[in-house]
Amino acid sequence: MEETNGINSKTYMDLEILRFTTVGSVDDGKSTLIGRLLFDSKSIFDDQYDAIKKSSEHNGDSTVNLALLTDGLRAEREQGITIDVAYRYFATPKRKFIIADTPGHIQYTRNMVTGASGARLAIILIDARKGVVEQTSRHSFIASLLKIPHMVVCINKMDLVDWDRDTYERIKKQFKSFASKLEISDLRFVPISALKGDNVVKRSKNMDWFDGPTLMYLLETIHIGSDLNHVDCRFPVQSVIRPQSAKYPDYRSYAGKVAGGVFKAGDEVMVLPSGFTSKISSIDGYDGEIKEAFAPMAVSIRLEDEIDISRGDMIVRVNNVPEISQDIELMICWLSEKPMNHNGKYGIKHTTKDARCIIRDIRYKVNVNNLHRIEDDKSVGLNDIARVSIRTTQPFFFDKYSRNRTTGSVILIDEGTNETVGAGMVI
Amino acid sequence: MFSSYNLSHLGELEAEAIYVIREVAAQFENPVLMFSGGKDSITICHLARKAFHPAKIPFSFLHVDTGHNFPETIGFRDQLVKEVGVHLIIASVQDTIDSGKVSEEKGPNASRNALQTTTLLEAIEENKFDAAIGGARRDEEKARAKERFFSHRDEFGQWDPKNQRAELWSIFNGRKNVGEHFRVFPLSNWTELDVWQYMLQEKLDMPSIYFSHKRKVFVRNGVFLADSEFITVKDNETLEEKTVRFRTIGDMTCTGAIESTACSIEEVIEEVASARSAERGGRMDDQRTEASMEDRKKEGYF
């Protein structure tokens, strides 16, 4: 292997991070693809490579099984499947990457949702021999539901279909026809062989009919700068900082992570739920005042007036307030084996706010294969996706999920087991 | 291609970690920060100072002391704790051995690494800690790659990796029953290189053994181990003086050194960036079996 991946202490201190997820059906080659990305970008250490080489030989594989790099649990290695999200990290001179490698098995869909919720790009893998299958539809639908802004469909195992262009075009057409019913803002296709490395990092010599970019080129260059909301100012208060020390006897600031918009000293703001208004006197960081705070910075804000503010409140701009209501319409992905209880009560978390809610109505379920609404069977079980209407014990301040992934998302908690049972997105 | 409202990777990772640390303070009654004096815990300590500035860090520090630490680390630990002004609780593996709850491993490869789990769980129970913040990172080891930020532990301190709570967006569910606790990992998404780059950016001090120095070492299982009173050199092993540094700092009996001339953070970063072996490659505790870390973690290891 070559010496370096091109990083030294002076350069590359300021890289952008791209968080992406890989989804696909079982045996579509996700783990192999990630192994390939790590291997060809020189992000695998010699001792790690030697270890998987040894395991591969032990298992009787003819080539080094790159998938062994990502399957971290004993049960996963034994069964040869991915059970839970595994996170992987690599960097090129252009970007840093955080990969959430998610399970393909239907029973682990909730883990896929976990991996996809933070991603800005999804790689959807399709086996060229099988084309679009049920799992592909389900995963693509979830990715679009979670509003992952960029989607790259990799048609994999092209080596097993003789690098056939018609197969690629047929699957591409098949996917596009399904995807026309989804909201995907940026959709790309690449024919690859993760096993052989074609069009992953290096351009394929076997598919000269393909003139689009390689997967790595897309990962390094897709524009992600405008994926966060820098328009609607939203600052959910996490805690109040009051040192009460000799040096800072009267200091009081509100700590949190900016969820949207840009905040500056002097801005006129409103605090929810009280509705009181004030001005930002300063935005404080550890090394002094910060000129502008924007998502996803973690800062603390001081106001000119003394107002009663606590965790769960939200600081917004006077002329741009979120929706304030106890009644919320959600698309929900159910994560628990215990079915959703119609009229049941659940704990609910939204930004830094905790409350309780009741499921008032299950409006319909979604058939994830054809995206049809199911209105006659309203039982919502594990991995089901449904539209529901809930009422919370106190007013929430929220935006549509499509407008802001932070202020538009909630989780539901079973109050008996404390498990997270639902992932909800505000419609 | 930076728009004006874009954070660098270090800025984004820092914000994420600060948010997580603040969530711990808000969601738990009696959290503790696990502090070993190594670079990851130094980084966490710095992030915690930032998170609550200008107020003090609102929780104690806990060090699980095997009694086999590098003296340089302990000296550094004590000085930093004094400077930050937090309360340090030392949970001693020696005390656990003396009380008869665990017995010391025998033989030349004996290590107290695995014994730490019992000491840690006892300290958590005794002090009624409901959350323990640690510096573990997902890039360190393949079982750690599966961790959540908020990782639930049952009343026996056990981790159930096959049935973890879903963790969505950045909404962290820290609800639990009495007697259970959480492990929280704010540095989950950091790599070894990120930590070093951040230490350079923030001008953080660290124990001298991270930098090149001369030391008497011997080779065991392909790893340079430091000569110390805690380890027996076998007859077929020879002590020699080498110019080395440590990439991770653990117990002296199982932490391997690497040959290095890197004397500054800049040089360490260049070395890490071009390194061809994994950070924990020198950790003999991880090498016992392929699932060493997973097994220890299930029982309640860091």
XYZ file of C-alpha atoms in Angstrom, chain B residues 52-193:
142
model
C -20.626 25.222 31.001
C -18.342 28.249 30.785
C -18.151 30.503 32.750
C -19.721 28.172 35.315
C -17.796 25.192 36.641
C -18.184 21.668 35.329
C -21.206 20.414 37.304
C -19.979 16.872 37.952
C -17.137 14.936 39.539
C -14.368 13.055 37.779
C -13.806 9.334 38.320
C -10.539 7.531 37.709
C -10.437 3.757 37.806
C -6.873 3.271 38.929
C -5.274 -0.104 38.218
C -2.280 0.893 40.326
C -0.192 0.092 37.243
C -0.326 3.462 35.585
C 2.464 5.465 34.073
C 3.627 7.925 36.752
C 3.646 10.687 34.122
C -0.101 10.195 33.562
C -0.961 10.312 37.244
C 1.088 13.492 37.740
C -0.651 15.089 34.785
C -4.081 13.966 36.015
C -3.607 15.518 39.449
C -2.423 18.805 38.045
C -5.288 19.132 35.577
C -7.917 18.271 38.185
C -6.496 20.978 40.434
C -6.508 23.523 37.631
C -10.090 22.757 36.590
C -11.279 22.677 40.183
C -13.323 19.485 40.127
C -13.630 16.711 42.659
C -11.705 13.573 41.676
C -12.851 10.179 42.908
C -10.249 7.435 42.619
C -11.635 3.907 42.446
C -8.788 1.541 43.084
C -8.486 -1.909 41.525
C -6.104 -2.786 44.391
C -8.966 -2.214 46.865
C -11.217 -4.514 44.833
C -8.504 -7.194 44.893
C -7.902 -6.707 48.621
C -11.596 -7.101 49.345
C -11.469 -10.492 47.623
C -14.066 -9.661 44.949
C -11.657 -10.359 42.127
C -8.359 -12.123 42.000
C -5.244 -10.996 40.285
C -4.257 -12.715 37.050
C -1.142 -14.830 37.290
C 1.774 -15.326 34.957
C 3.907 -13.028 32.830
C 0.951 -11.753 30.760
C -1.042 -10.816 33.864
C -2.972 -7.604 33.492
C -5.434 -5.764 35.667
C -7.245 -4.463 32.604
C -10.247 -6.780 32.875
C -10.462 -6.320 36.635
C -11.241 -2.643 36.112
C -14.806 -3.531 35.156
C -15.684 -4.728 38.658
C -14.080 -1.672 40.237
C -15.875 0.657 37.848
C -19.289 -0.928 38.384
C -18.787 -0.821 42.144
C -17.855 2.856 42.027
C -20.946 3.587 39.946
C -23.170 1.702 42.368
C -21.589 3.081 45.526
C -21.750 6.697 44.393
C -25.166 6.205 42.777
C -23.956 7.629 39.479
C -26.704 7.502 36.868
C -24.516 8.434 33.919
C -20.825 8.001 33.225
C -19.277 10.100 30.457
C -16.381 8.414 28.703
C -13.907 9.242 25.966
C -14.372 6.099 23.886
C -14.531 6.649 20.141
C -16.206 4.506 17.503
C -13.121 4.440 15.299
C -11.048 2.716 17.981
C -12.412 -0.774 17.770
C -15.116 -2.673 15.917
C -17.366 -3.308 18.918
C -17.125 0.374 19.815
C -18.218 1.228 16.264
C -21.651 -0.040 17.307
C -22.095 2.231 20.307
C -24.772 4.845 20.669
C -24.009 8.266 22.164
C -26.352 7.383 25.051
C -25.705 3.733 25.814
C -28.067 2.032 28.219
C -26.762 -0.312 30.955
C -29.035 -2.585 32.961
C -28.930 -2.989 36.725
C -25.913 -5.297 36.350
C -24.079 -2.714 34.283
C -24.395 -4.888 31.173
C -24.576 -3.721 27.577
C -26.930 -5.510 25.186
C -25.429 -4.779 21.774
C -28.040 -6.734 19.827
C -30.924 -4.784 21.259
C -29.843 -1.177 21.555
C -32.264 1.716 21.759
C -32.919 3.520 18.538
C -31.105 6.859 18.581
C -32.621 9.336 16.197
C -31.446 12.738 15.016
C -29.901 14.369 18.066
C -32.729 13.538 20.444
C -31.223 11.529 23.281
C -33.428 9.315 25.411
C -31.826 8.979 28.847
C -34.868 7.536 30.615
C -34.182 4.538 32.809
C -35.311 2.561 35.811
C -33.787 2.786 39.262
C -30.389 1.087 39.445
C -29.725 1.313 35.722
C -27.289 3.774 34.259
C -26.041 5.205 30.992
C -22.629 5.410 29.456
C -22.315 8.508 27.318
C -19.693 9.013 24.624
C -19.448 12.598 23.372
C -16.421 11.786 21.180
C -18.250 8.972 19.342
C -17.685 10.518 15.929
C -14.090 11.660 16.454
C -11.123 9.840 14.983
C -7.657 9.647 16.474
C -6.559 12.302 13.999
